[in-house]
PDB file of C-alpha atoms in Angstrom:
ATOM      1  CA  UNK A  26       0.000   0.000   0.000  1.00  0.00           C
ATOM      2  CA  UNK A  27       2.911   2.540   0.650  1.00  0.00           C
ATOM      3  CA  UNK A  28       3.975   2.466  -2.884  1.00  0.00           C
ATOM      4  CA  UNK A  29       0.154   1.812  -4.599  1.00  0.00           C
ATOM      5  CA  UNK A  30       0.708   4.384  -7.746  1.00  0.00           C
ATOM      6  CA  UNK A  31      -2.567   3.298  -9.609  1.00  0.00           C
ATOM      7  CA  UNK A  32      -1.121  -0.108 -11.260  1.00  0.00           C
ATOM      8  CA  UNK A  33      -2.391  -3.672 -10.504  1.00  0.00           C
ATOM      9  CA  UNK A  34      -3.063  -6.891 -11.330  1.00  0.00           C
ATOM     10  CA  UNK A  35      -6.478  -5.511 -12.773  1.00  0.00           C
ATOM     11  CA  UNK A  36      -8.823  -2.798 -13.417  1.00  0.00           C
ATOM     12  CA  UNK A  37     -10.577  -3.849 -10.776  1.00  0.00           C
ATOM     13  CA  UNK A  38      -7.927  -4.226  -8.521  1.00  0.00           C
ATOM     14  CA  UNK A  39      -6.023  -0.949  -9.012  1.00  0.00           C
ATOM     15  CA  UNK A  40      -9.887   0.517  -8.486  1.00  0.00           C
ATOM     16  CA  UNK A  41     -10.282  -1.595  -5.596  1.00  0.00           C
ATOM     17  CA  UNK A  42      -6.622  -0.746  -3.694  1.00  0.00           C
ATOM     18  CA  UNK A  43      -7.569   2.803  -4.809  1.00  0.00           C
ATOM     19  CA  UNK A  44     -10.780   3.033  -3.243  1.00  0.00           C
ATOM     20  CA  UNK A  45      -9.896   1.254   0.073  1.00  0.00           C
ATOM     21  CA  UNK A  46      -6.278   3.648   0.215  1.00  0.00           C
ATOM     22  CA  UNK A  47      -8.722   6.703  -0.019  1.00  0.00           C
ATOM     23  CA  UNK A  48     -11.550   5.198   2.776  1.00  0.00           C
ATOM     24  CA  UNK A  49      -8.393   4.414   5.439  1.00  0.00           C
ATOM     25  CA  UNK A  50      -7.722   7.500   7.327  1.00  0.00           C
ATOM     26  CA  UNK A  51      -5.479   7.696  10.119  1.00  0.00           C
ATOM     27  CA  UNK A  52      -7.827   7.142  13.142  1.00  0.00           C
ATOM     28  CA  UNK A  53      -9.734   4.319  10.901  1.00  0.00           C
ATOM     29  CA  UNK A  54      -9.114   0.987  12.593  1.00  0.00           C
ATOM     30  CA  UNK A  55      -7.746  -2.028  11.052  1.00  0.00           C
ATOM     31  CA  UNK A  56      -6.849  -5.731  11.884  1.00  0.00           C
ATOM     32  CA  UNK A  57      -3.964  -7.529  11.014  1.00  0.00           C
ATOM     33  CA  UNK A  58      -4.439 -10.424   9.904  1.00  0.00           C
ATOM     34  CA  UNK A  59      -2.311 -13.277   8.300  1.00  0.00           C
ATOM     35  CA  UNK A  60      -3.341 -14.329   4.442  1.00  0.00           C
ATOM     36  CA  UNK A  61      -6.369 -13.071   2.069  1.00  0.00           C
ATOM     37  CA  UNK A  62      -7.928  -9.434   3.476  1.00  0.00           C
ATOM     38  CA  UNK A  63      -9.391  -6.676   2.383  1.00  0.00           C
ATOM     39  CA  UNK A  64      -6.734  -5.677   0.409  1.00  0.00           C
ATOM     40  CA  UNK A  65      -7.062  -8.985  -1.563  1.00  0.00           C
ATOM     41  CA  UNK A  66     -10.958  -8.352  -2.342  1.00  0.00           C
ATOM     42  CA  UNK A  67     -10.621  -7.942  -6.128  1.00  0.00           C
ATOM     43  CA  UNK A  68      -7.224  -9.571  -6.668  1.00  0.00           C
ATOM     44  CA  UNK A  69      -7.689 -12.510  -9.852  1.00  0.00           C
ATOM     45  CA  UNK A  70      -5.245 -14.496  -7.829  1.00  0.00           C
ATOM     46  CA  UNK A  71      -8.024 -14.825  -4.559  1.00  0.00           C
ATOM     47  CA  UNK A  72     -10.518 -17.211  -5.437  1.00  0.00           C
ATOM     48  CA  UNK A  73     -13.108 -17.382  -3.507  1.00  0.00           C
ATOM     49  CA  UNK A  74     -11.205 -16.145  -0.305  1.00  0.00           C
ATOM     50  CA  UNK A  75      -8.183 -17.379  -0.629  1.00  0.00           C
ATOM     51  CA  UNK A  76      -5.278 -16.788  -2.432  1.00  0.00           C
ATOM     52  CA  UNK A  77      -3.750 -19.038  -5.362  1.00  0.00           C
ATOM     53  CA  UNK A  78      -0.021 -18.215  -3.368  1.00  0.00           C
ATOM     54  CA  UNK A  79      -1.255 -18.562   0.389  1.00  0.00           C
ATOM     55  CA  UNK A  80       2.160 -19.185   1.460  1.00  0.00           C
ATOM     56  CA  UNK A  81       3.786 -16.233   0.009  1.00  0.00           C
ATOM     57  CA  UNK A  82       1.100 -13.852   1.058  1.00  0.00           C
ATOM     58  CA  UNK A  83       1.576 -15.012   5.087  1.00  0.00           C
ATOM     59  CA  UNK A  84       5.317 -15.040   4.601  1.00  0.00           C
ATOM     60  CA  UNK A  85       4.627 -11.287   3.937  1.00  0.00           C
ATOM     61  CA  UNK A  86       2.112 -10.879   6.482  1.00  0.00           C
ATOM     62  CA  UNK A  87       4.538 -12.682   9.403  1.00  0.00           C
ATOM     63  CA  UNK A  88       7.749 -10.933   8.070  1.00  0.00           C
ATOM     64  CA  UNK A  89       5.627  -7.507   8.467  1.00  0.00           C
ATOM     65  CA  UNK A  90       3.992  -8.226  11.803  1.00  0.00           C
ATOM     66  CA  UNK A  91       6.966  -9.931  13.481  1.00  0.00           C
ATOM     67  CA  UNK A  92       9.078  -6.557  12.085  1.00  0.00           C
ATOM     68  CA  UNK A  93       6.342  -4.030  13.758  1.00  0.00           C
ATOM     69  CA  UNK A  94       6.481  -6.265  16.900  1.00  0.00           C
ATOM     70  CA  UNK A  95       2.740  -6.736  16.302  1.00  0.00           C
ATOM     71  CA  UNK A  96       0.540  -9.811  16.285  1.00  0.00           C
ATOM     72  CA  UNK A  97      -2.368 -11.107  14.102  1.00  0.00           C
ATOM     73  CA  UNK A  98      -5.755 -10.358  15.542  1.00  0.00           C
ATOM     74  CA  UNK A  99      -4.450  -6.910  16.478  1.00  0.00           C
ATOM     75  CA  UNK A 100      -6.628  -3.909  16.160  1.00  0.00           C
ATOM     76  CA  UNK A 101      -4.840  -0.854  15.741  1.00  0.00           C
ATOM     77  CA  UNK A 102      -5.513   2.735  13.977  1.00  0.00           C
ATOM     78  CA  UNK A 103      -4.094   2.882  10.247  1.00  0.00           C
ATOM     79  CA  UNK A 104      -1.860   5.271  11.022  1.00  0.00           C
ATOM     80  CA  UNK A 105      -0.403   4.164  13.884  1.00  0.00           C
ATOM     81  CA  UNK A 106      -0.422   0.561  11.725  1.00  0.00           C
ATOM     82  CA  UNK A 107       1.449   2.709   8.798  1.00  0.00           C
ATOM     83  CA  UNK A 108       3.899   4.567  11.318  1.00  0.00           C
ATOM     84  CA  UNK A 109       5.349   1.584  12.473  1.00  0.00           C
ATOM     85  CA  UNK A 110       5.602  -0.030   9.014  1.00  0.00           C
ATOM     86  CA  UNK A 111       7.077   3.115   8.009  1.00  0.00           C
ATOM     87  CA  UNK A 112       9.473   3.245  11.087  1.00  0.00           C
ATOM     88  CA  UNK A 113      10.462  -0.497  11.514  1.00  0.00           C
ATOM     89  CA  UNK A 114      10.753  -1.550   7.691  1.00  0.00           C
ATOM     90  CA  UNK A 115      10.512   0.697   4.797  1.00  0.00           C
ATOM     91  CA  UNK A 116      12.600   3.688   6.582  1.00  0.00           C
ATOM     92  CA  UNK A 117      14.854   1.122   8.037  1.00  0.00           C
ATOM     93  CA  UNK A 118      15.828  -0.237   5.135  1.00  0.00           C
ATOM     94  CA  UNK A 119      14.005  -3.664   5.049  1.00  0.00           C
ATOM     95  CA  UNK A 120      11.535  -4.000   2.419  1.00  0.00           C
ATOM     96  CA  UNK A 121      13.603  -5.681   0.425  1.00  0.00           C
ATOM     97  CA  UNK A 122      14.277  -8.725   2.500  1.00  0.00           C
ATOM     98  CA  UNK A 123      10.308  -8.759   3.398  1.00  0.00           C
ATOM     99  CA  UNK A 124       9.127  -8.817  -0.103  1.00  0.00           C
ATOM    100  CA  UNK A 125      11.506  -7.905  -2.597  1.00  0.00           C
ATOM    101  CA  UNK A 126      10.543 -11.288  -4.620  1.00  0.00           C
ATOM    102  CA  UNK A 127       7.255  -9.503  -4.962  1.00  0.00           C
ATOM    103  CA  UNK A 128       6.757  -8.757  -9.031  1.00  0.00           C
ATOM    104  CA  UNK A 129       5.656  -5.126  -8.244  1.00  0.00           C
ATOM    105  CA  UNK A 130       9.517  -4.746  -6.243  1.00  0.00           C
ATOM    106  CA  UNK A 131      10.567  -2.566  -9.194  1.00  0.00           C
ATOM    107  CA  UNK A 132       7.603  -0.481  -8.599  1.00  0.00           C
ATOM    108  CA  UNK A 133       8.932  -0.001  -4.150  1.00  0.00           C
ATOM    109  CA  UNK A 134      11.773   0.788  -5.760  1.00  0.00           C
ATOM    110  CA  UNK A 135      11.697   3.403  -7.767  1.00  0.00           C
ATOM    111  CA  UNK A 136       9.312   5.273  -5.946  1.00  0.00           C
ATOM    112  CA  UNK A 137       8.948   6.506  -2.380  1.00  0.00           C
ATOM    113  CA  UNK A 138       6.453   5.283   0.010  1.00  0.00           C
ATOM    114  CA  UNK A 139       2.968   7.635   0.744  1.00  0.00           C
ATOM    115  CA  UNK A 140       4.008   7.054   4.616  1.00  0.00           C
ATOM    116  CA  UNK A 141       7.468   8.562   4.597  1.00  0.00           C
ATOM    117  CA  UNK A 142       8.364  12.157   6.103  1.00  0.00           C
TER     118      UNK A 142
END
């Protein structure tokens, strides 16, 4: 989400991460979870729920909430969610070893993340 710059798997999905970016404020409260969420919703590669790559996506998920020092289940505002990530892993230098086998890395890296100061 920190480096969302209106590209996607989809239509659908660059409308979808679009829409959901612009309805998260920084009091808005989110859960963590671990695997397919709300980001996922109009993804091709969830069917029906779950994601065609489950292990990658919770690799990502872990990696990120172990990083924050957070846990799944947590309920936190998006902000305070997106300080941390911004704190503990992009600004810190460790996106890379998170996710940078993602195949939207060369996108994270070549642009700077929404979150950053």
């Amino acid at each position: 989400m920190a480096y969302f710059i209106g590209q996607g798997y989809s239509d659908g999905f660059t409308a979808h991460m679009a829409e959901l970016l612009s309805g998260l404020g920084p009091d808005s409260p989110v859960r963590l979870t671990v695997g397919t969420d709300a980001v996922c919703g109009a993804c091709p590669n969830n069917k029906g729920g779950t994601c065609d790559k489950p292990e990658r996506v919770a690799g990502y998920d872990r990696a990120v909430l172990t990083a924050c020092g957070l846990e799944e289940g947590t309920v936190l505002p998006f902000g305070q969610f997106t300080a941390l990530v911004q704190a503990r892993i992009l600004g810190a230098g460790r996106r890379a070893q998170i996710c940078g086998n993602c195949q939207w890395n060369g996108i994270c890296e070549s642009h700077a993340s929404r979150w950053a100061m």
